[in-house]
Coordinates of C-alpha atoms in Angstrom, one line a residue:
M19 CA 36.9 8.7 7.6
D20 CA 35.5 8.3 11.2
A21 CA 33.9 11.0 13.5
Q22 CA 37.1 11.9 15.0
G23 CA 38.6 13.0 11.6
R24 CA 35.8 15.3 10.8
G25 CA 36.2 19.0 11.4
R26 CA 32.7 19.7 12.2
A27 CA 29.9 17.9 13.8
D28 CA 27.3 18.9 11.1
D29 CA 29.4 17.3 8.5
I30 CA 29.4 13.9 10.2
D31 CA 27.4 11.1 8.2
P32 CA 24.8 9.7 10.8
A33 CA 25.4 6.3 8.9
D34 CA 29.1 6.6 10.3
Q35 CA 28.8 7.6 13.7
W36 CA 27.6 3.9 15.0
V37 CA 29.9 0.9 15.3
L38 CA 29.4 -2.4 16.9
N39 CA 31.6 -3.1 19.9
P40 CA 32.6 -6.8 19.5
D41 CA 33.3 -7.0 23.3
T42 CA 29.7 -5.7 24.5
G43 CA 27.5 -6.6 21.4
E44 CA 26.3 -3.0 21.7
Y45 CA 26.1 -0.1 18.8
E46 CA 28.3 2.9 20.2
L47 CA 28.6 6.4 19.0
R48 CA 32.2 7.4 18.1
L49 CA 33.3 10.3 20.3
A50 CA 35.8 13.0 19.7
P51 CA 38.3 12.7 22.7
S52 CA 38.2 16.5 23.3
A53 CA 34.4 17.0 23.6
A54 CA 31.0 15.3 24.6
Q55 CA 28.6 14.7 21.7
S56 CA 24.9 13.8 21.9
S57 CA 24.0 10.0 21.4
V58 CA 21.3 11.5 19.4
P59 CA 22.5 12.7 15.8
G60 CA 21.1 16.3 15.4
P61 CA 19.2 17.4 12.3
R62 CA 21.2 18.1 9.4
G63 CA 22.4 21.7 9.5
S64 CA 22.7 21.7 13.4
D65 CA 26.0 22.3 15.0
G66 CA 26.0 19.5 17.4
R67 CA 25.0 21.7 20.4
G68 CA 21.3 20.8 20.6
T69 CA 18.7 22.0 18.1
A70 CA 20.2 25.4 17.4
G71 CA 21.8 25.7 14.0
R72 CA 24.2 28.1 12.6
G73 CA 23.0 31.5 13.6
G74 CA 21.4 30.4 16.6
A75 CA 17.9 29.6 15.4
A76 CA 16.3 26.5 16.7
R77 CA 15.5 24.1 13.9
T78 CA 12.1 22.3 14.3
G79 CA 11.7 20.8 10.7
R80 CA 10.8 22.5 7.4
S81 CA 7.8 24.7 7.9
A82 CA 4.6 24.0 6.0
P83 CA 3.9 26.4 3.1
A84 CA 0.4 28.0 2.6
R85 CA -2.0 26.3 0.6
R86 CA -1.3 27.0 -3.1
S87 CA -3.9 29.2 -5.0
G88 CA -2.0 29.1 -8.2
A89 CA 1.5 27.8 -9.2
A90 CA 3.3 25.4 -6.8
A91 CA 5.7 26.9 -4.3
P92 CA 9.1 25.8 -5.8
D93 CA 10.4 24.0 -2.7
D94 CA 7.3 22.2 -1.8
D95 CA 8.2 18.5 -0.9
A96 CA 4.4 17.1 -0.8
P97 CA 1.0 18.0 -1.7
S98 CA -0.5 20.4 0.7
P99 CA -1.9 20.8 3.4
R100 CA 1.0 19.3 5.6
R101 CA 2.8 19.4 9.0
R102 CA 5.9 18.4 10.4
T103 CA 5.6 15.9 13.5
G104 CA 8.0 15.7 16.4
A105 CA 11.1 17.8 17.2
P106 CA 14.7 16.9 17.6
A107 CA 15.4 15.5 21.1
E108 CA 19.0 15.3 22.8
A109 CA 20.2 12.4 25.2
A110 CA 22.8 12.6 27.8
A111 CA 26.2 13.0 26.5
G112 CA 28.2 9.9 25.5
R113 CA 25.1 7.4 26.3
R114 CA 25.4 4.2 24.5
G115 CA 22.5 2.4 22.8
R116 CA 22.0 -1.0 24.1
R117 CA 21.1 -3.8 21.7
P118 CA 20.7 -7.4 22.5
V119 CA 23.3 -9.5 20.5
Q120 CA 21.4 -11.5 17.7
K121 CA 23.2 -14.3 16.0
K122 CA 21.3 -14.1 12.8
A123 CA 21.5 -10.3 12.9
K124 CA 18.1 -9.8 11.2
G125 CA 16.5 -8.0 14.0
K126 CA 13.4 -6.3 14.0
K127 CA 12.4 -4.7 10.8
A128 CA 10.5 -1.5 10.2
L129 CA 9.1 -1.0 6.8
V130 CA 9.0 2.5 5.6
W131 CA 6.8 2.8 2.5
T132 CA 7.9 5.9 0.4
G133 CA 4.7 5.5 -2.3
G134 CA 5.0 5.4 -5.9
T135 CA 7.9 3.5 -7.5
L136 CA 9.8 3.0 -4.1
A137 CA 7.1 1.5 -2.1
F138 CA 9.2 -1.3 -0.4
V139 CA 12.0 0.2 1.8
L140 CA 12.9 -1.7 5.0
I141 CA 14.8 0.3 7.6
G142 CA 16.3 -1.2 11.0
A143 CA 14.2 -0.3 13.8
S144 CA 16.7 -1.7 16.7
G145 CA 20.1 -0.4 18.2
A146 CA 21.3 2.8 16.5
A147 CA 18.1 3.7 14.6
Y148 CA 16.0 3.6 17.9
L149 CA 18.5 5.9 19.6
Y150 CA 17.7 9.0 17.3
Y151 CA 14.1 8.3 17.2
E152 CA 13.2 12.0 17.5
H153 CA 15.4 13.0 14.9
L154 CA 13.9 10.7 12.5
N155 CA 10.4 11.8 13.7
N156 CA 11.3 15.3 12.7
N157 CA 12.0 14.2 9.2
I158 CA 8.4 13.0 8.5
T159 CA 5.7 15.0 6.7
S160 CA 2.1 14.0 7.7
V161 CA -1.3 14.9 6.3
S162 CA -4.8 14.3 7.6
D163 CA -6.6 11.3 5.9
D164 CA -9.8 13.3 6.4
G165 CA -11.7 10.3 7.6
A166 CA -11.1 8.5 4.3
G167 CA -9.2 5.6 5.6
T168 CA -10.0 2.9 8.3
G169 CA -8.4 5.0 11.2
G170 CA -5.3 2.7 11.3
F171 CA -4.1 -0.7 10.6
S172 CA -5.0 -3.8 12.9
K173 CA -2.8 -6.8 13.7
D174 CA -6.0 -9.2 13.5
R175 CA -7.0 -8.5 9.8
A176 CA -5.7 -7.7 6.4
I177 CA -3.8 -4.4 5.7
N178 CA -4.3 -2.0 2.6
I179 CA -1.8 0.6 1.9
L180 CA -2.1 3.4 -0.8
L181 CA 1.3 4.3 -2.4
I182 CA 1.4 7.2 -4.5
G183 CA 4.1 8.6 -6.6
T184 CA 3.6 12.2 -7.6
D185 CA 5.0 14.2 -10.7
K186 CA 5.1 17.3 -8.7
R187 CA 8.3 19.2 -9.4
T188 CA 9.9 19.5 -6.0
G189 CA 13.5 19.9 -4.6
K190 CA 16.7 20.8 -6.1
G191 CA 17.9 18.9 -9.1
N192 CA 14.2 18.1 -10.2
E193 CA 13.8 21.2 -12.4
G194 CA 13.6 18.9 -15.7
Y195 CA 11.0 16.5 -14.4
G196 CA 7.3 16.9 -14.3
D197 CA 5.1 19.9 -15.1
K198 CA 7.0 23.2 -14.1
D199 CA 3.5 24.8 -12.8
S200 CA 1.5 22.0 -12.0
A201 CA 0.3 21.0 -8.3
G202 CA 1.2 17.4 -9.3
H203 CA -1.0 14.3 -10.1
A204 CA -1.0 10.9 -8.9
D205 CA 1.4 9.7 -11.5
T206 CA 2.2 6.2 -10.1
T207 CA -0.3 4.7 -7.9
L208 CA 0.1 1.2 -6.0
V209 CA -2.4 -0.6 -3.7
L210 CA -0.6 -3.0 -1.4
H211 CA -2.7 -5.5 0.2
V212 CA -1.3 -7.7 2.8
S213 CA -3.4 -11.0 3.7
K214 CA -4.7 -11.4 7.3
D215 CA -2.3 -14.2 8.1
R216 CA 0.5 -12.3 6.6
S217 CA 1.3 -15.1 4.2
N218 CA 1.2 -13.2 1.1
A219 CA 0.7 -9.8 -0.5
T220 CA -0.6 -8.3 -3.6
V221 CA 0.3 -4.9 -5.2
L222 CA -2.1 -3.6 -7.7
S223 CA -0.9 -1.0 -10.2
I224 CA -3.6 1.7 -11.1
P225 CA -3.1 3.3 -14.6
R226 CA -2.9 6.9 -14.2
D227 CA -4.8 7.3 -17.5
L228 CA -7.9 5.1 -16.2
I229 CA -11.2 6.9 -16.7
T230 CA -13.1 6.9 -13.3
D231 CA -15.2 9.0 -11.0
I232 CA -13.7 11.1 -8.3
P233 CA -16.1 11.4 -5.3
D234 CA -16.8 14.5 -3.3
C235 CA -13.6 15.0 -1.0
P236 CA -13.9 16.6 2.5
T237 CA -10.4 18.0 2.9
T238 CA -9.1 19.6 6.2
Q239 CA -7.5 23.0 5.6
E240 CA -4.5 24.5 7.3
D241 CA -6.9 26.6 9.8
G242 CA -8.4 23.3 10.9
S243 CA -11.5 23.9 8.9
E244 CA -13.2 21.5 6.4
K245 CA -13.7 22.2 2.6
V246 CA -15.7 19.7 0.3
I247 CA -13.8 19.7 -3.1
P248 CA -16.5 18.7 -5.5
G249 CA -16.0 15.4 -7.4
K250 CA -15.7 14.9 -10.9
Q251 CA -17.2 12.3 -13.2
R252 CA -15.5 10.4 -16.1
T253 CA -12.1 11.9 -15.6
R254 CA -8.4 10.5 -15.3
F255 CA -7.4 8.8 -12.2
N256 CA -4.5 11.1 -11.9
N257 CA -6.6 13.9 -11.3
S258 CA -7.3 12.6 -7.7
L259 CA -4.3 14.2 -6.2
G260 CA -3.0 17.7 -6.7
Q261 CA -5.6 19.2 -9.0
E262 CA -8.3 21.5 -7.6
D263 CA -6.4 21.1 -4.1
R264 CA -7.1 17.5 -3.9
T265 CA -5.0 15.8 -1.1
P266 CA -3.8 12.2 -0.9
S267 CA -7.1 11.6 1.1
C268 CA -9.1 12.0 -2.0
T269 CA -6.9 9.5 -3.9
M270 CA -7.8 7.2 -1.0
R271 CA -11.6 7.8 -1.7
T272 CA -11.2 7.3 -5.2
I273 CA -9.5 3.9 -4.7
T274 CA -12.3 2.7 -2.6
E275 CA -14.9 3.8 -4.9
L276 CA -13.0 1.9 -7.6
T277 CA -12.0 -1.3 -6.0
G278 CA -14.1 -1.6 -2.7
L279 CA -11.0 -1.8 -0.7
K280 CA -10.8 0.6 2.3
M281 CA -7.5 2.0 2.8
D282 CA -5.6 1.9 6.3
H283 CA -3.0 4.4 5.4
F284 CA -1.4 6.3 2.5
M285 CA 2.2 7.2 1.7
V286 CA 3.4 9.6 -0.9
A287 CA 6.8 10.5 -2.5
D288 CA 8.1 12.7 -5.3
F289 CA 11.2 12.2 -7.6
N290 CA 13.6 12.5 -4.9
A291 CA 12.7 9.4 -3.2
V292 CA 13.9 7.4 -6.2
K293 CA 17.3 8.8 -6.2
T294 CA 18.1 9.1 -2.5
L295 CA 16.7 5.6 -1.7
T296 CA 18.5 3.6 -4.4
S297 CA 21.8 5.3 -3.5
A298 CA 21.2 4.4 0.1
V299 CA 20.6 0.9 -0.5
G300 CA 23.6 0.7 -2.6
G301 CA 21.9 0.4 -6.0
V302 CA 19.2 -1.6 -7.5
D303 CA 19.7 -4.5 -10.0
V304 CA 17.9 -4.3 -13.1
C305 CA 18.0 -6.2 -16.5
L306 CA 17.4 -4.8 -20.0
A307 CA 16.4 -7.3 -23.0
K308 CA 17.5 -4.5 -25.5
D309 CA 19.3 -1.2 -25.5
I310 CA 17.6 1.6 -24.2
K311 CA 18.4 5.4 -25.1
D312 CA 15.4 7.5 -24.2
P313 CA 16.0 11.2 -24.4
D314 CA 12.8 12.1 -22.7
S315 CA 13.8 10.1 -19.5
K316 CA 17.3 10.5 -20.1
L317 CA 18.1 6.7 -19.6
D318 CA 20.9 5.4 -21.5
L319 CA 21.7 1.8 -21.0
P320 CA 22.8 -1.2 -23.1
K321 CA 21.0 -4.4 -22.9
G322 CA 22.0 -6.8 -20.0
E323 CA 22.1 -6.6 -16.3
H324 CA 23.1 -3.1 -14.3
T325 CA 23.1 -1.9 -10.8
I326 CA 21.4 1.6 -10.9
E327 CA 20.9 4.4 -8.5
G328 CA 20.4 8.2 -8.3
E329 CA 19.3 9.9 -11.4
E330 CA 20.0 6.8 -13.5
A331 CA 17.3 4.9 -11.2
L332 CA 15.0 7.8 -11.7
A333 CA 15.3 7.7 -15.4
F334 CA 14.7 4.0 -15.5
V335 CA 11.4 4.2 -13.7
R336 CA 10.4 7.2 -15.6
T337 CA 11.2 5.9 -19.2
R338 CA 8.1 4.5 -21.3
H339 CA 8.7 5.5 -24.8
S340 CA 11.5 3.0 -25.3
V341 CA 9.9 -0.1 -23.6
G342 CA 6.9 -2.4 -24.6
F343 CA 4.2 -0.5 -26.6
G344 CA 5.7 3.0 -25.5
G345 CA 2.9 3.9 -23.0
D346 CA 2.0 4.0 -19.3
L347 CA 1.2 0.2 -19.1
S348 CA 4.6 -0.7 -20.4
R349 CA 6.0 1.7 -17.8
I350 CA 4.1 -0.1 -15.0
E351 CA 5.7 -3.3 -15.8
L352 CA 9.2 -1.9 -15.8
Q353 CA 8.4 -0.4 -12.4
Q354 CA 7.1 -3.7 -10.9
Q355 CA 10.4 -5.3 -12.1
F356 CA 12.3 -2.4 -10.4
L357 CA 10.3 -2.9 -7.2
G358 CA 10.7 -6.6 -7.1
S359 CA 14.5 -6.0 -7.5
M360 CA 14.5 -3.4 -4.5
M361 CA 12.5 -5.9 -2.3
R362 CA 15.2 -8.8 -3.0
K363 CA 17.9 -6.2 -2.3
L364 CA 16.3 -4.9 1.0
K365 CA 15.6 -8.3 2.4
S366 CA 19.1 -9.7 1.4
N367 CA 21.7 -10.2 4.3
D368 CA 23.9 -7.7 2.7
T369 CA 21.4 -5.0 3.7
L370 CA 19.9 -6.2 6.9
T371 CA 23.1 -7.0 8.6
S372 CA 24.7 -3.5 7.6
P373 CA 24.1 -0.6 10.2
G374 CA 25.4 1.9 7.7
K375 CA 23.0 1.1 5.0
M376 CA 20.1 0.8 7.5
I377 CA 20.8 4.3 9.1
K378 CA 21.2 5.8 5.4
L379 CA 18.0 4.3 4.4
A380 CA 16.3 5.7 7.7
E381 CA 17.4 9.2 6.9
A382 CA 16.7 9.0 3.4
G383 CA 13.2 7.2 3.8
T384 CA 11.8 9.6 6.4
K385 CA 12.8 12.6 4.3
A386 CA 11.0 11.2 1.2
L387 CA 8.0 10.2 3.0
T388 CA 4.5 12.2 3.3
V389 CA 2.5 9.8 5.4
D390 CA -1.1 10.1 6.9
S391 CA -1.3 11.4 10.5
Q392 CA -2.3 8.1 11.8
I393 CA 1.4 6.8 11.1
S394 CA 3.2 9.9 11.6
T395 CA 5.9 8.7 14.0
I396 CA 8.8 6.0 13.9
K397 CA 7.1 4.1 16.5
K398 CA 4.0 3.9 14.4
L399 CA 5.8 3.0 11.2
A400 CA 7.8 0.4 13.0
D401 CA 4.6 -1.3 14.2
L402 CA 3.5 -1.3 10.7
G403 CA 6.5 -2.4 9.3
A404 CA 6.5 -5.3 11.7
E405 CA 3.4 -6.6 10.0
L406 CA 4.4 -5.9 6.6
G407 CA 7.8 -7.4 6.8
K408 CA 6.4 -10.9 7.6
F409 CA 5.5 -12.1 4.0
D410 CA 8.0 -13.8 1.8
T411 CA 9.1 -12.1 -1.6
K412 CA 8.0 -15.3 -3.5
N413 CA 4.4 -14.4 -2.4
L414 CA 4.4 -11.0 -3.3
T415 CA 2.6 -10.7 -6.6
F416 CA 2.4 -7.5 -8.7
A417 CA -0.8 -7.1 -11.0
T418 CA -1.8 -4.5 -13.2
V419 CA -5.7 -3.6 -13.1
P420 CA -7.2 -5.0 -16.5
V421 CA -7.9 -2.1 -18.8
V422 CA -8.8 -1.6 -22.5
D423 CA -8.6 1.5 -24.6
N424 CA -11.2 3.9 -24.1
P425 CA -13.9 3.1 -27.0
A426 CA -15.2 6.7 -26.7
E427 CA -11.9 8.3 -28.3
K428 CA -10.6 8.2 -31.8
I429 CA -7.0 9.1 -30.8
K430 CA -6.3 6.6 -27.9
A431 CA -5.1 8.4 -24.8
T432 CA -6.9 7.0 -21.8
V433 CA -8.1 3.6 -20.8
V434 CA -11.2 2.0 -19.1
L435 CA -11.8 -1.1 -16.9
K436 CA -11.9 -4.4 -18.7
E437 CA -14.7 -6.3 -17.3
P438 CA -15.4 -8.6 -15.9
Q439 CA -11.8 -9.2 -15.4
A440 CA -11.3 -6.2 -13.3
Q441 CA -14.1 -6.9 -10.9
Q442 CA -12.9 -10.6 -10.4
L443 CA -9.5 -9.2 -9.4
F444 CA -10.8 -6.6 -7.0
A445 CA -13.1 -9.5 -5.4
M446 CA -9.9 -11.7 -5.0
V447 CA -8.0 -9.1 -3.2
R448 CA -11.0 -7.9 -1.1
D449 CA -11.5 -11.6 0.0
D450 CA -7.6 -12.2 1.0
V451 CA -7.2 -14.7 -2.2
S452 CA -3.7 -14.9 -3.0
L453 CA -2.5 -14.5 -6.6
T454 CA 0.1 -17.0 -6.1
E455 CA 0.8 -20.3 -4.6
V456 CA 1.0 -19.8 -0.9
K457 CA 2.6 -22.8 1.1
Q458 CA 1.8 -21.1 4.4
E459 CA -1.7 -21.0 3.8
K460 CA -3.9 -22.3 6.5
K461 CA -4.9 -25.8 4.8
K462 CA -7.1 -27.1 7.5
E463 CA -9.3 -23.9 7.5
K464 CA -9.6 -24.1 3.6
A465 CA -10.4 -27.8 3.9
A466 CA -13.2 -27.1 6.5
E467 CA -14.6 -24.5 4.3
A468 CA -14.5 -26.8 1.2
A469 CA -16.2 -29.5 3.2
R470 CA -19.3 -27.4 4.1
L471 CA -20.2 -27.4 0.4
K472 CA -19.9 -31.2 0.1
G473 CA -22.9 -33.5 0.7
T474 CA -26.5 -34.1 -0.2
K475 CA -28.8 -31.0 -0.9
A476 CA -32.2 -30.6 0.2
P477 CA -34.7 -29.6 -2.5
A478 CA -35.3 -26.0 -3.1
S479 CA -38.9 -26.3 -1.8
E480 CA -37.6 -27.5 1.6
V481 CA -35.2 -24.6 2.2
R482 CA -36.5 -22.3 5.1
V483 CA -34.5 -19.2 5.4
R484 CA -35.0 -15.7 7.0
I485 CA -33.4 -12.9 4.8
L486 CA -31.7 -10.2 6.6
N487 CA -30.2 -6.9 5.1
G488 CA -26.9 -6.4 6.7
G489 CA -25.2 -3.7 4.5
A490 CA -26.4 -4.2 1.1
V491 CA -28.2 -1.4 -0.8
A492 CA -32.1 -0.6 0.3
G493 CA -34.4 -3.2 -0.9
S494 CA -31.9 -6.0 -1.3
A495 CA -33.6 -8.3 1.0
Q496 CA -37.1 -8.0 -0.5
E497 CA -35.4 -8.1 -4.2
T498 CA -33.6 -11.5 -3.0
L499 CA -36.9 -12.9 -1.5
S500 CA -38.8 -12.2 -4.7
W501 CA -36.1 -13.9 -7.0
L502 CA -35.9 -16.9 -4.5
Q503 CA -39.6 -17.6 -4.4
V504 CA -40.5 -16.9 -8.1
Q505 CA -37.5 -18.0 -9.9
E506 CA -35.5 -20.5 -7.5
G507 CA -38.6 -22.3 -5.8
V508 CA -37.4 -21.4 -2.4
T509 CA -41.1 -20.8 -1.3
K510 CA -40.3 -21.1 2.5
S511 CA -38.4 -17.8 2.6
E512 CA -39.2 -14.5 4.2
N513 CA -37.9 -10.8 4.7
A514 CA -36.9 -10.3 8.1
G515 CA -36.0 -6.8 7.8
N516 CA -32.5 -5.2 8.6
A517 CA -29.6 -6.9 10.8
E518 CA -28.5 -5.4 14.0
Q519 CA -24.9 -4.9 12.7
P520 CA -23.7 -4.5 9.1
L521 CA -21.3 -7.0 7.7
A522 CA -18.8 -6.8 5.2
K523 CA -19.6 -10.2 3.5
T524 CA -22.7 -12.1 3.1
T525 CA -23.2 -15.0 5.4
L526 CA -25.5 -17.8 6.0
E527 CA -26.0 -19.3 9.4
Y528 CA -27.5 -22.6 9.9
G529 CA -28.2 -25.4 12.6
P530 CA -26.8 -28.8 12.7
D531 CA -29.6 -30.6 10.9
E532 CA -29.8 -27.8 8.2
A533 CA -26.5 -28.4 6.6
D534 CA -28.3 -30.1 3.5
Q535 CA -30.5 -26.9 3.2
A536 CA -27.4 -24.6 3.5
R537 CA -25.5 -26.4 0.7
R538 CA -28.8 -26.3 -1.6
L539 CA -29.1 -22.4 -0.8
A540 CA -25.1 -21.7 -1.2
E541 CA -25.6 -23.6 -4.8
I542 CA -28.4 -21.3 -5.9
M543 CA -26.9 -18.1 -4.7
G544 CA -23.3 -18.8 -5.5
L545 CA -22.1 -18.8 -1.9
S546 CA -18.5 -19.9 -1.0
G547 CA -17.8 -22.3 1.8
A548 CA -16.5 -19.3 3.8
A549 CA -19.9 -17.8 3.8
L550 CA -21.6 -20.6 5.3
K551 CA -21.5 -20.5 9.2
P552 CA -22.5 -23.5 11.2
G553 CA -24.3 -22.3 14.4
K554 CA -27.8 -22.5 15.3
S555 CA -31.1 -22.1 13.6
V556 CA -33.7 -19.6 14.6
T557 CA -37.4 -19.5 14.7
N558 CA -39.2 -18.0 11.7
S559 CA -42.6 -16.2 11.7
Q560 CA -44.2 -19.5 11.2
G561 CA -42.6 -20.7 14.5
V562 CA -40.4 -23.2 12.8
P563 CA -36.7 -23.4 12.6
A564 CA -35.0 -21.6 9.9
M565 CA -31.5 -20.5 8.4
T566 CA -30.5 -16.7 8.6
L567 CA -29.2 -15.4 5.4
T568 CA -27.6 -11.8 6.1
L569 CA -26.8 -9.8 3.0
G570 CA -23.4 -7.9 3.5
K571 CA -21.8 -4.9 1.7
D572 CA -20.4 -7.4 -1.0
F573 CA -23.9 -8.3 -2.1
E574 CA -24.3 -7.0 -5.7
G575 CA -28.0 -8.1 -6.4
A576 CA -30.2 -11.1 -6.7
G577 CA -28.9 -13.8 -8.9
V578 CA -25.0 -12.4 -8.9
P579 CA -22.9 -15.1 -7.6
L580 CA -20.9 -14.3 -4.4
T581 CA -18.4 -16.9 -4.7
T582 CA -14.8 -15.3 -5.0
P583 CA -12.9 -16.4 -8.0
K584 CA -10.0 -18.7 -7.0
K585 CA -8.0 -18.1 -10.2
V586 CA -6.6 -14.9 -11.7
P587 CA -8.1 -14.0 -15.1
E588 CA -5.8 -15.3 -18.0
D589 CA -5.2 -12.0 -19.4
V590 CA -4.3 -10.0 -16.1
Q591 CA -0.7 -9.0 -16.1
K592 CA 1.1 -10.0 -13.1
A593 CA 4.5 -10.9 -11.9
T594 CA 6.2 -12.0 -8.5
A595 CA 8.7 -10.2 -6.6
D596 CA 11.2 -13.2 -6.5
K597 CA 11.9 -13.7 -10.1
V598 CA 14.3 -11.8 -12.1
E599 CA 12.8 -10.5 -15.7
C600 CA 14.4 -8.4 -18.3
A601 CA 12.5 -5.3 -19.8
K602 CA 11.7 -5.6 -23.3

């Protein structure tokens, strides 16, 4: 039924109000002939006459509850503290949204990230969606990142997004899920890394039962003051959120301590996100290799292919006792299959060319989100989405952080990092190495880096180098000097103190006639071709030309190779988003 057939303005589905006029190529609002309506859909619960709803009270978004001191408030939607951004705005009655005609109908894509198991939701940022910008802004909940992030993503570097699914019991219909009196945990945690050139992306799944250290967490209180929540050693990763009033910024800090990756943003979602978003997109296709009947998650599906949404989709991503080995790691694989399918559905023309689906996704997605305050508006989310939507699904790889059963436990309940595989995987992601074949990779740049390592190498005794500390732990320059001189025979080396600016990665700068020396030192230290920077030499303390080795934050100690692995460790579980796999 169209808008004219509805009895009340507040009963109109926003997705049904906008239609494409084939004569003008514009999206237009369907208007009742007897009364003018705003071209901006009002918030749900409004009467279509501005922001005042039934009873005349103005709606400015759901109010933020006071910080919990005990049990969680029954209608909380996300971990506190929080605020609503923006307020509903009204445009001139009957104004039409102008939208350029696009033959391929793909338009600009804004990527709205809901966290946890629904990390990859694309919404349209053109035409009708833009016209109710303020309405969507009012849906978004934002929380401070407390200085734990980078301050915001940038177009000229890689992007890291922390996605969290909390098991906090929130919203109507979720009484049977999660812990009744718990503030919630980081139940499902994903780290999305999008490469600098946007050709590929990696999603790291962090097991909730991983034993790790939670650092001290400075946290902004509702009155604007700051409270430092003490850290905790050797505890489950999922305690980094909710417990002891920890906010998503604390999970951010924990991820950085664990992986060495600095997060740009975080996004959090609860159980409702799975239900509303899968329904908005028209269901997600999944495949089962066997019948599953799980009384705990309430999933009851025979083997084969299915399209699931709502409660059934939530049951699918929550089930674990009926798949694999029946634990959290098996559930992670199931969720990765679900996310890959969601990505394929969202990037299909069936979704991208449907204004109705796009607007329903916009409504559902913005209501499901809790984001950091750096991306608390549709405009900022759209800018982020324009970057995140560039990679192809075949170059999106899901990987689970390598873990083993905790050897300190007789009854196995938690896991610890599997070394050195975990550190190798973290290094690959930090250094922007794709976990899959990427055809769009800049071959010329990679070839140039590889060429720097090829050729003759000078004897170690002829290598002249100045060593600077550019972000490594204190004493690293002297430690490296002693190691090079005593163990490697690089006697013409010296400690030049601290660098003027810290560096994320170790570099070796050298002049045109020092390439053979650079290749020898690269071999000794395990430097990659990317670490070698052709440039100019400098004069050392003896008054002769020398190379400059600057130890960056990636330096882990003298004798520890700095070459980033190029191949994923064999026992790392991974899958790509373009392939259909059946859960076993």
